[in-house]
CSV table of C-alpha atoms and ligand atoms in Angstrom, one decimal:
chain,number,residue,atom,x,y,z
E,298,UNK,CA,0.0,0.0,0.0
E,299,UNK,CA,1.1,3.6,-0.7
E,300,UNK,CA,3.2,5.2,2.0
E,301,UNK,CA,2.8,8.8,3.0
E,302,UNK,CA,5.2,11.1,4.9
E,303,UNK,CA,4.4,14.0,7.1
E,304,UNK,CA,6.0,16.4,9.6
E,305,UNK,CA,3.5,15.2,12.3
E,306,UNK,CA,1.2,12.3,12.6
E,307,UNK,CA,-1.5,12.8,15.3
E,308,UNK,CA,-3.1,9.6,16.4
E,309,UNK,CA,-6.7,10.4,17.4
E,310,UNK,CA,-9.2,12.7,15.8
E,311,UNK,CA,-11.3,13.7,18.8
E,312,UNK,CA,-11.3,17.2,20.0
E,313,UNK,CA,-7.9,16.9,21.5
E,314,UNK,CA,-6.1,15.4,18.5
E,315,UNK,CA,-8.0,17.6,16.1
E,316,UNK,CA,-7.2,20.8,18.0
E,317,UNK,CA,-3.5,20.0,18.2
E,318,UNK,CA,-3.4,18.9,14.5
E,319,UNK,CA,-5.1,22.1,13.6
E,320,UNK,CA,-2.6,24.2,15.5
E,321,UNK,CA,0.3,22.4,14.0
E,322,UNK,CA,-0.9,22.8,10.5
E,323,UNK,CA,-1.7,26.5,11.0
E,324,UNK,CA,1.9,26.9,11.9
E,325,UNK,CA,3.0,25.4,8.6
E,326,UNK,CA,3.5,21.7,9.5
E,327,UNK,CA,2.4,18.9,7.2
E,328,UNK,CA,0.0,16.9,9.3
E,329,UNK,CA,-2.0,13.7,9.1
E,330,UNK,CA,-4.6,12.8,11.7
E,331,UNK,CA,-5.3,9.1,12.0
E,332,UNK,CA,-8.6,8.1,13.5
E,333,UNK,CA,-11.2,5.4,13.8
E,334,UNK,CA,-14.5,5.5,12.0
E,335,UNK,CA,-17.9,6.6,13.4
E,336,UNK,CA,-18.1,3.6,15.7
E,337,UNK,CA,-15.2,4.9,17.8
E,338,UNK,CA,-15.5,5.5,21.5
E,339,UNK,CA,-15.3,9.2,21.4
E,340,UNK,CA,-15.8,11.4,24.5
E,341,UNK,CA,-15.8,14.5,22.3
E,342,UNK,CA,-19.3,13.6,21.0
E,343,UNK,CA,-21.0,13.2,24.3
E,344,UNK,CA,-19.9,16.1,26.5
E,345,UNK,CA,-21.7,18.9,28.2
E,346,UNK,CA,-20.1,21.7,26.1
E,347,UNK,CA,-18.8,24.0,28.9
E,348,UNK,CA,-15.8,26.1,28.3
E,349,UNK,CA,-15.2,26.2,32.0
E,350,UNK,CA,-12.6,27.8,34.3
E,351,UNK,CA,-14.0,28.3,37.8
E,352,UNK,CA,-13.5,24.7,39.1
E,353,UNK,CA,-10.2,23.9,37.4
E,354,UNK,CA,-6.8,23.8,39.1
E,355,UNK,CA,-7.5,23.2,42.8
E,356,UNK,CA,-4.2,21.7,43.9
E,357,UNK,CA,-2.4,22.4,40.5
E,358,UNK,CA,-2.2,26.2,40.0
E,359,UNK,CA,-0.6,25.7,36.6
E,360,UNK,CA,-3.8,24.0,35.4
E,361,UNK,CA,-5.8,27.1,36.5
E,362,UNK,CA,-3.5,29.4,34.5
E,363,UNK,CA,-3.6,27.0,31.5
E,364,UNK,CA,-7.4,27.0,31.6
E,365,UNK,CA,-7.6,30.7,31.9
E,366,UNK,CA,-5.2,31.1,28.9
E,367,UNK,CA,-7.6,28.8,26.9
E,368,UNK,CA,-10.7,30.7,28.0
E,369,UNK,CA,-8.9,33.9,26.8
E,370,UNK,CA,-8.0,32.4,23.4
E,371,UNK,CA,-11.4,30.8,22.7
E,372,UNK,CA,-13.1,33.7,21.1
E,373,UNK,CA,-10.4,34.1,18.5
E,374,UNK,CA,-10.2,30.3,18.0
E,375,UNK,CA,-13.9,30.1,17.4
E,376,UNK,CA,-13.8,32.9,14.9
E,377,UNK,CA,-10.9,31.3,13.0
E,378,UNK,CA,-12.7,28.0,12.9
E,379,UNK,CA,-15.9,29.7,11.6
E,380,UNK,CA,-13.9,31.4,8.9
E,381,UNK,CA,-12.2,28.3,7.7
E,382,UNK,CA,-15.0,25.8,8.0
E,383,UNK,CA,-18.2,27.9,7.7
E,384,UNK,CA,-19.4,26.2,10.9
E,385,UNK,CA,-20.2,28.2,14.1
E,386,UNK,CA,-19.1,26.5,17.3
E,387,UNK,CA,-21.8,28.5,19.1
E,388,UNK,CA,-19.2,29.8,21.6
E,389,UNK,CA,-20.4,32.3,24.2
E,390,UNK,CA,-18.4,33.7,27.1
E,391,UNK,CA,-20.9,35.6,29.3
E,392,UNK,CA,-19.8,34.0,32.6
E,393,UNK,CA,-21.1,30.9,34.4
E,394,UNK,CA,-22.4,29.9,37.7
E,395,UNK,CA,-22.3,27.0,40.1
E,396,UNK,CA,-25.5,26.9,42.1
E,397,UNK,CA,-25.4,26.2,45.9
E,398,UNK,CA,-28.3,24.5,47.7
E,399,UNK,CA,-28.4,25.5,51.4
E,400,UNK,CA,-26.0,27.6,53.5
E,401,UNK,CA,-23.6,24.7,54.2
E,402,UNK,CA,-23.0,24.1,50.5
E,403,UNK,CA,-22.6,27.9,50.0
E,404,UNK,CA,-19.9,28.1,52.7
E,405,UNK,CA,-18.1,25.0,51.3
E,406,UNK,CA,-18.1,26.6,47.9
E,407,UNK,CA,-16.8,29.9,49.3
E,408,UNK,CA,-14.0,28.0,51.0
E,409,UNK,CA,-13.0,26.2,47.8
E,410,UNK,CA,-13.1,29.4,45.8
E,411,UNK,CA,-10.9,31.2,48.4
E,412,UNK,CA,-8.5,28.3,48.5
E,413,UNK,CA,-8.1,28.3,44.7
E,414,UNK,CA,-7.6,32.1,44.7
E,415,UNK,CA,-4.9,31.7,47.3
E,416,UNK,CA,-3.0,29.4,45.0
E,417,UNK,CA,-2.6,31.7,42.0
E,418,UNK,CA,-2.4,35.3,40.9
E,419,UNK,CA,-5.7,37.2,41.5
E,420,UNK,CA,-6.3,37.6,37.7
E,421,UNK,CA,-6.6,33.9,37.1
E,422,UNK,CA,-10.1,33.1,38.3
E,423,UNK,CA,-11.8,36.3,39.4
E,424,UNK,CA,-14.6,34.0,40.7
E,425,UNK,CA,-16.8,35.4,43.4
E,426,UNK,CA,-19.7,34.3,45.5
E,427,UNK,CA,-23.0,35.9,44.7
E,428,UNK,CA,-26.2,35.8,46.8
E,429,UNK,CA,-29.7,34.7,45.7
E,430,UNK,CA,-30.6,38.2,44.6
E,431,UNK,CA,-27.6,38.5,42.3
E,432,UNK,CA,-28.4,35.1,40.8
E,433,UNK,CA,-31.9,36.2,40.1
E,434,UNK,CA,-30.6,39.3,38.4
E,435,UNK,CA,-28.6,37.1,36.1
E,436,UNK,CA,-31.6,35.0,35.2
E,437,UNK,CA,-34.5,37.5,34.8
E,438,UNK,CA,-38.0,35.9,35.2
E,439,UNK,CA,-36.7,32.5,36.3
E,440,UNK,CA,-38.2,30.9,39.4
E,441,UNK,CA,-35.7,29.3,41.7
E,442,UNK,CA,-36.3,26.8,44.5
E,443,UNK,CA,-36.2,28.0,48.1
E,444,UNK,CA,-33.0,26.1,48.8
E,445,UNK,CA,-31.0,27.9,46.1
E,446,UNK,CA,-29.2,30.4,48.4
E,447,UNK,CA,-26.6,31.7,45.9
E,448,UNK,CA,-23.8,30.6,43.6
E,449,UNK,CA,-20.2,31.1,42.6
E,450,UNK,CA,-19.8,33.2,39.5
E,451,UNK,CA,-16.9,33.4,37.1
E,452,UNK,CA,-16.9,36.0,34.3
E,453,UNK,CA,-14.6,34.0,32.1
E,454,UNK,CA,-16.8,30.9,31.9
E,455,UNK,CA,-18.7,30.0,28.8
E,456,UNK,CA,-20.0,27.3,26.6
E,457,UNK,CA,-19.9,25.9,23.0
E,458,UNK,CA,-21.7,23.2,21.1
E,459,UNK,CA,-19.4,20.2,21.3
E,460,UNK,CA,-20.7,18.6,18.2
E,461,UNK,CA,-20.4,21.8,16.2
E,462,UNK,CA,-16.9,22.2,17.6
E,463,UNK,CA,-15.8,18.8,16.3
E,464,UNK,CA,-17.5,19.4,13.0
E,465,UNK,CA,-16.0,22.8,12.7
E,466,UNK,CA,-12.5,21.6,13.5
E,467,UNK,CA,-12.7,18.8,11.0
E,468,UNK,CA,-14.0,21.2,8.4
E,469,UNK,CA,-11.1,23.6,9.1
E,470,UNK,CA,-8.6,20.7,8.9
E,471,UNK,CA,-9.8,19.9,5.4
E,472,UNK,CA,-9.6,23.6,4.3
E,473,UNK,CA,-6.0,23.9,5.5
E,474,UNK,CA,-4.8,20.7,3.9
E,475,UNK,CA,-4.5,18.3,6.9
E,476,UNK,CA,-4.9,14.6,5.8
E,477,UNK,CA,-7.7,13.4,8.1
E,478,UNK,CA,-7.9,9.6,7.8
E,479,UNK,CA,-10.9,8.0,9.7
E,480,UNK,CA,-10.1,4.7,7.9
E,481,UNK,CA,-6.6,4.5,9.3
E,482,UNK,CA,-6.5,3.6,13.0
E,483,UNK,CA,-2.9,3.0,14.2
E,484,UNK,CA,-2.2,-0.7,14.8
E,485,UNK,CA,1.6,-0.5,15.4
E,486,UNK,CA,4.1,2.3,15.8
E,487,UNK,CA,7.8,2.0,15.5
E,488,UNK,CA,11.0,4.0,15.2
E,489,UNK,CA,11.9,4.7,11.5
E,490,UNK,CA,15.2,6.5,11.1
E,491,UNK,CA,14.9,9.8,12.9
E,492,UNK,CA,11.1,9.6,12.8
E,493,UNK,CA,8.2,7.2,13.2
E,494,UNK,CA,6.3,4.7,11.1
E,495,UNK,CA,2.7,4.1,11.9
E,496,UNK,CA,1.0,1.0,10.5
E,497,UNK,CA,-2.7,1.2,9.8
E,498,UNK,CA,-5.2,-0.9,7.7
E,499,UNK,CA,-4.9,1.8,5.1
E,500,UNK,CA,-1.1,1.6,4.8
E,501,UNK,CA,2.0,2.9,6.7
E,502,UNK,CA,2.3,6.6,7.5
E,503,UNK,CA,5.7,8.1,8.2
E,504,UNK,CA,6.3,11.2,10.3
E,505,UNK,CA,9.2,13.1,11.9
E,506,UNK,CA,7.1,13.6,15.0
E,507,UNK,CA,4.2,11.9,16.6
E,508,UNK,CA,1.4,13.0,18.9
E,509,UNK,CA,-0.7,10.3,20.7
E,510,UNK,CA,-4.1,11.8,21.5
E,511,UNK,CA,-6.3,8.8,21.1
E,512,UNK,CA,-8.4,9.2,24.3
E,513,UNK,CA,-8.9,5.9,26.1
E,514,UNK,CA,-6.7,4.1,23.6
E,515,UNK,CA,-3.7,6.2,24.3
E,516,UNK,CA,-2.4,4.2,27.3
E,517,UNK,CA,-1.8,1.1,25.3
E,518,UNK,CA,-0.3,2.9,22.3
E,519,UNK,CA,2.0,5.0,24.5
E,520,UNK,CA,3.8,2.3,26.5
E,521,UNK,CA,6.1,0.8,23.8
E,522,UNK,CA,7.3,4.4,23.0
E,523,UNK,CA,8.4,5.2,26.6
E,524,UNK,CA,5.3,7.3,27.1
E,525,UNK,CA,2.8,7.3,29.9
E,526,UNK,CA,-0.8,8.0,29.7
E,527,UNK,CA,-2.5,6.9,32.9
E,528,UNK,CA,-6.3,7.0,32.6
E,529,UNK,CA,-8.9,6.2,35.2
E,530,UNK,CA,-12.1,6.2,33.1
E,531,UNK,CA,-15.1,7.8,34.7
E,532,UNK,CA,-18.8,7.6,33.6
E,533,UNK,CA,-20.7,10.8,33.1
E,534,UNK,CA,-24.4,10.6,32.4
E,535,UNK,CA,-26.7,13.4,31.4
E,536,UNK,CA,-30.3,14.0,30.4
E,537,UNK,CA,-31.8,16.4,27.9
E,538,UNK,CA,-35.3,17.9,28.1
E,539,UNK,CA,-37.7,18.9,25.4
E,540,UNK,CA,-37.2,22.4,23.8
E,541,UNK,CA,-38.5,25.4,25.5
E,542,UNK,CA,-38.3,29.2,25.0
E,543,UNK,CA,-34.9,30.7,26.1
E,544,UNK,CA,-34.9,30.9,29.9
E,545,UNK,CA,-31.3,30.3,30.9
E,546,UNK,CA,-29.0,32.9,29.4
E,547,UNK,CA,-25.9,31.8,31.3
E,548,UNK,CA,-24.6,28.2,31.7
E,549,UNK,CA,-24.2,26.6,35.0
E,550,UNK,CA,-22.2,23.6,36.0
E,551,UNK,CA,-25.0,20.9,35.9
E,552,UNK,CA,-27.7,22.7,33.9
E,553,UNK,CA,-27.6,24.7,30.7
E,554,UNK,CA,-29.9,25.6,27.8
E,555,UNK,CA,-28.7,24.9,24.3
E,556,UNK,CA,-29.4,27.3,21.4
E,557,UNK,CA,-32.0,24.8,20.2
E,558,UNK,CA,-33.9,25.3,23.4
E,559,UNK,CA,-33.3,21.9,25.1
E,560,UNK,CA,-32.0,21.9,28.6
E,561,UNK,CA,-29.1,19.7,29.4
E,562,UNK,CA,-28.9,18.4,33.0
E,563,UNK,CA,-25.7,16.6,34.1
E,564,UNK,CA,-23.4,15.1,34.8
E,565,UNK,CA,-22.8,12.2,37.0
E,566,UNK,CA,-19.4,11.1,38.2
E,567,UNK,CA,-19.2,7.3,38.5
E,568,UNK,CA,-16.4,4.7,38.5
E,569,UNK,CA,-16.1,2.9,35.2
E,570,UNK,CA,-14.8,-0.6,35.8
E,571,UNK,CA,-15.3,-1.3,32.1
E,572,UNK,CA,-15.7,0.9,29.0
E,573,UNK,CA,-19.4,0.2,28.4
E,574,UNK,CA,-21.7,3.1,27.7
E,575,UNK,CA,-25.0,1.8,28.8
E,576,UNK,CA,-27.1,4.3,30.8
E,577,UNK,CA,-28.5,3.6,34.3
E,578,UNK,CA,-31.6,5.4,35.5
E,579,UNK,CA,-30.7,5.5,39.3
E,580,UNK,CA,-27.9,8.0,38.9
E,581,UNK,CA,-29.8,10.1,36.5
E,582,UNK,CA,-32.5,10.5,39.0
E,583,UNK,CA,-30.1,12.2,41.4
E,584,UNK,CA,-28.9,14.8,38.9
E,585,UNK,CA,-32.5,15.5,37.8
E,586,UNK,CA,-33.6,15.9,41.4
E,587,UNK,CA,-30.9,18.4,42.1
E,588,UNK,CA,-31.7,20.4,39.0
E,589,UNK,CA,-35.4,20.5,40.1
E,590,UNK,CA,-34.4,21.7,43.5
E,591,UNK,CA,-32.6,24.6,41.8
E,592,UNK,CA,-35.2,25.2,39.1
E,593,UNK,CA,-38.6,23.7,40.1
E,594,UNK,CA,-40.2,24.4,36.7
E,595,UNK,CA,-37.9,21.8,35.1
E,596,UNK,CA,-40.1,19.1,36.7
E,597,UNK,CA,-42.8,19.9,34.1
E,598,UNK,CA,-40.5,19.2,31.1
E,599,UNK,CA,-40.3,15.9,29.3
E,600,UNK,CA,-36.9,14.2,29.2
E,601,UNK,CA,-36.2,13.4,25.5
E,602,UNK,CA,-32.7,12.0,25.6
E,603,UNK,CA,-30.1,10.7,27.9
E,604,UNK,CA,-26.6,9.3,27.3
E,605,UNK,CA,-23.4,8.2,29.1
E,606,UNK,CA,-19.9,9.3,28.2
E,607,UNK,CA,-16.6,8.1,29.4
E,608,UNK,CA,-14.3,10.8,30.8
E,609,UNK,CA,-10.6,10.5,29.7
E,610,UNK,CA,-9.5,11.2,33.3
E,611,UNK,CA,-6.0,11.0,34.7
E,612,UNK,CA,-5.6,9.9,38.3
E,613,UNK,CA,-5.7,13.5,39.6
E,614,UNK,CA,-8.0,14.8,36.9
E,615,UNK,CA,-5.4,17.2,35.4
E,616,UNK,CA,-4.0,16.9,31.9
E,617,UNK,CA,-1.0,14.8,30.9
E,618,UNK,CA,1.5,16.1,28.4
E,619,UNK,CA,4.9,14.6,27.9
E,620,UNK,CA,7.7,13.9,25.4
E,621,UNK,CA,9.3,10.5,25.4
E,622,UNK,CA,12.9,10.3,26.6
E,623,UNK,CA,13.6,7.1,24.8
E,624,UNK,CA,11.7,8.2,21.6
E,625,UNK,CA,12.3,12.0,21.3
E,626,UNK,CA,9.7,13.5,19.0
E,627,UNK,CA,6.9,11.3,20.4
E,628,UNK,CA,4.3,13.1,22.6
E,629,UNK,CA,1.3,12.3,24.6
E,630,UNK,CA,-1.7,14.6,25.2
E,631,UNK,CA,-4.7,13.4,27.3
E,632,UNK,CA,-7.1,15.4,29.3
E,633,UNK,CA,-10.5,15.8,30.7
E,634,UNK,CA,-12.0,19.2,29.6
E,635,UNK,CA,-10.9,18.8,26.0
E,636,UNK,CA,-13.5,21.4,24.9
E,637,UNK,CA,-12.3,24.0,27.4
E,638,UNK,CA,-8.7,23.4,26.4
E,639,UNK,CA,-9.2,23.2,22.7
E,640,UNK,CA,-8.0,26.8,22.1
E,641,UNK,CA,-4.8,26.5,24.2
E,642,UNK,CA,-4.1,23.1,22.5
E,643,UNK,CA,-4.4,24.7,19.1
E,644,UNK,CA,-2.1,27.4,20.1
E,645,UNK,CA,0.4,27.0,23.0
E,646,UNK,CA,0.5,23.2,23.0
E,647,UNK,CA,0.9,23.0,19.2
E,648,UNK,CA,3.8,25.5,19.5
E,649,UNK,CA,5.4,23.5,22.3
E,650,UNK,CA,5.3,20.3,20.1
E,651,UNK,CA,6.8,22.2,17.2
E,652,UNK,CA,9.7,23.5,19.4
E,653,UNK,CA,12.8,21.5,20.1
E,654,UNK,CA,11.9,20.8,23.7
E,655,UNK,CA,8.7,21.1,25.7
E,656,UNK,CA,8.8,24.4,27.7
E,657,UNK,CA,9.3,24.3,31.4
E,658,UNK,CA,5.8,25.8,32.0
E,659,UNK,CA,4.4,22.4,31.0
E,660,UNK,CA,6.4,20.5,33.6
E,661,UNK,CA,3.5,20.3,36.0
E,662,UNK,CA,1.6,18.2,33.5
E,663,UNK,CA,4.3,15.5,33.2
E,664,UNK,CA,3.1,12.1,34.5
E,665,UNK,CA,6.1,11.8,36.7
E,666,UNK,CA,3.8,13.4,39.3
E,667,UNK,CA,2.1,9.9,39.6
E,668,UNK,CA,5.4,8.1,40.3
E,669,UNK,CA,5.4,6.7,43.8
E,670,UNK,CA,8.7,7.1,45.7
E,671,UNK,CA,10.1,3.7,46.7
E,672,UNK,CA,12.1,5.2,49.6
E,673,UNK,CA,11.1,3.8,53.0
N,120,FAD,C1,-20.2,13.3,30.2
N,120,FAD,C2,-19.1,14.1,29.9
N,120,FAD,C3,-19.2,15.5,30.0
N,120,FAD,C4,-18.1,16.3,29.6
N,120,FAD,N1,-18.3,17.7,29.7
N,120,FAD,C5,-17.3,18.5,29.3
N,120,FAD,C6,-17.5,19.9,29.3
N,120,FAD,O1,-18.5,20.4,29.7
N,120,FAD,N2,-16.4,20.7,28.9
N,120,FAD,C7,-15.2,20.2,28.6
N,120,FAD,O2,-14.3,20.9,28.3
N,120,FAD,N3,-15.0,18.8,28.5
N,120,FAD,C8,-16.0,18.0,28.9
N,120,FAD,N4,-15.9,16.6,28.9
N,120,FAD,C9,-14.6,16.1,28.5
N,120,FAD,C10,-14.3,16.0,27.0
N,120,FAD,O3,-15.4,15.4,26.4
N,120,FAD,C11,-13.0,15.3,26.8
N,120,FAD,O4,-11.9,15.9,27.5
N,120,FAD,C12,-12.6,15.2,25.3
N,120,FAD,O5,-13.7,14.8,24.6
N,120,FAD,C13,-11.5,14.2,25.2
N,120,FAD,O6,-11.2,14.2,23.8
N,120,FAD,P1,-10.1,13.2,23.2
N,120,FAD,O7,-9.9,13.7,21.8
N,120,FAD,O8,-9.0,13.1,24.1
N,120,FAD,O9,-10.8,11.8,23.2
N,120,FAD,P2,-12.0,11.2,22.3
N,120,FAD,O10,-13.0,12.2,22.0
N,120,FAD,O11,-12.4,9.9,23.0
N,120,FAD,O12,-11.2,10.9,21.0
N,120,FAD,C14,-10.3,9.9,20.9
N,120,FAD,C15,-10.1,9.6,19.4
N,120,FAD,O13,-9.1,8.6,19.3
N,120,FAD,C16,-9.4,7.7,18.3
N,120,FAD,N5,-8.6,6.5,18.4
N,120,FAD,C17,-8.7,5.5,19.3
N,120,FAD,N6,-7.8,4.5,19.0
N,120,FAD,C18,-7.2,4.9,17.9
N,120,FAD,C19,-6.2,4.3,17.1
N,120,FAD,N7,-5.6,3.1,17.4
N,120,FAD,N8,-5.7,5.0,16.0
N,120,FAD,C20,-6.2,6.2,15.7
N,120,FAD,N9,-7.2,6.8,16.4
N,120,FAD,C21,-7.7,6.1,17.5
N,120,FAD,C22,-10.9,7.5,18.5
N,120,FAD,O14,-11.5,7.1,17.2
N,120,FAD,C23,-11.4,8.9,18.8
N,120,FAD,O15,-11.8,9.7,17.7
N,120,FAD,C24,-16.9,15.8,29.2
N,120,FAD,C25,-16.8,14.4,29.1
N,120,FAD,C26,-17.9,13.6,29.4
N,120,FAD,C27,-17.7,12.1,29.3
């Protein structure tokens, strides 16, 4: 079969691989993205769509800074994608809230926000607690349940449509000449001179550099190349209501209205001992009940859809980026919050992969943080 050669091969065409591939090609690299077909396990198709800062980075300040950087880049990123693909990602950045039910929850949230602020420069989050009156002012005409005492509010939070984002990325990749190959999943990867050879059912692809961003499949592909991609998959379920007139102008973590009018309610956090995506009603009831406590009128709406997605979660929930020491030029990129980070992946991370060495500011994301010391 014909062999093709590129500056970079990116393995994985979900939102992470597509964003990185886009950024590399925008900077002049010749890029191929190898992917599976539509039957693939793909978190990018099942997520909640938030472009979210306020809860990111507790315990890893660099993740807070990285997420803020992405939030700042998102508007330009969305405009660039729209121009190249003709597809609007429906990005909005009007702030976001995290509702609190009862005083105890409000205090707990206040403490978390304070702790996160104490770990970084004041400009990073700018999240503040707001009382019930201020929440009501953000959602004119909306009736809240009596237990909703307030919320945290971050002006940098926002939302996009995850399906449109993926579609728009893939459209833009085509426009800028990236070879996107959904028929060519990587089956074996080996050193090939100074670069890499990637075997697929559609032939062998050669590249000077390689990025593994294949979601749940990354761990297995990474190991032979001296790369680590520890993933503890987590199930996230959500439910979607029938369409109603616009009532929720600002997204919240756990409830948001789409441009189509449906209301998304989510998401659960459940251990995933296997990678099945079958939904379970019990856990969905909990998230729906909480949403109704916040917004009692939701109880009158019909649920029209529900689904379960598998989070690509590292053991501490923060991203993992690394370059192989044994196979220089081979990189790993896995993360939860691939939508939120899409803009920084297409810019700063792509630049880092193009440079000779990964910059120091990415050190925090190296998986050596999971290595357990053997010293007694
Ligand atoms: C319920 C839920 C809600 C979420 N909500 C949000 C949110 O509100 N905001 C946010 O920012 N993030 C959210 N996320 C997280 C976000 O969806 C993920 O971070 C993101 O989708 C991960 O993208 P990915 O490209 O790494 O993985 P995936 O989307 O899983 O893509 C991996 C790709 O690799 C390909 N692949 C696998 N094996 C191979 C191979 N051998 N060769 C080539 N290709 C291969 C697959 O075909 C697939 O296309 C949510 C996730 C879930 C599950």
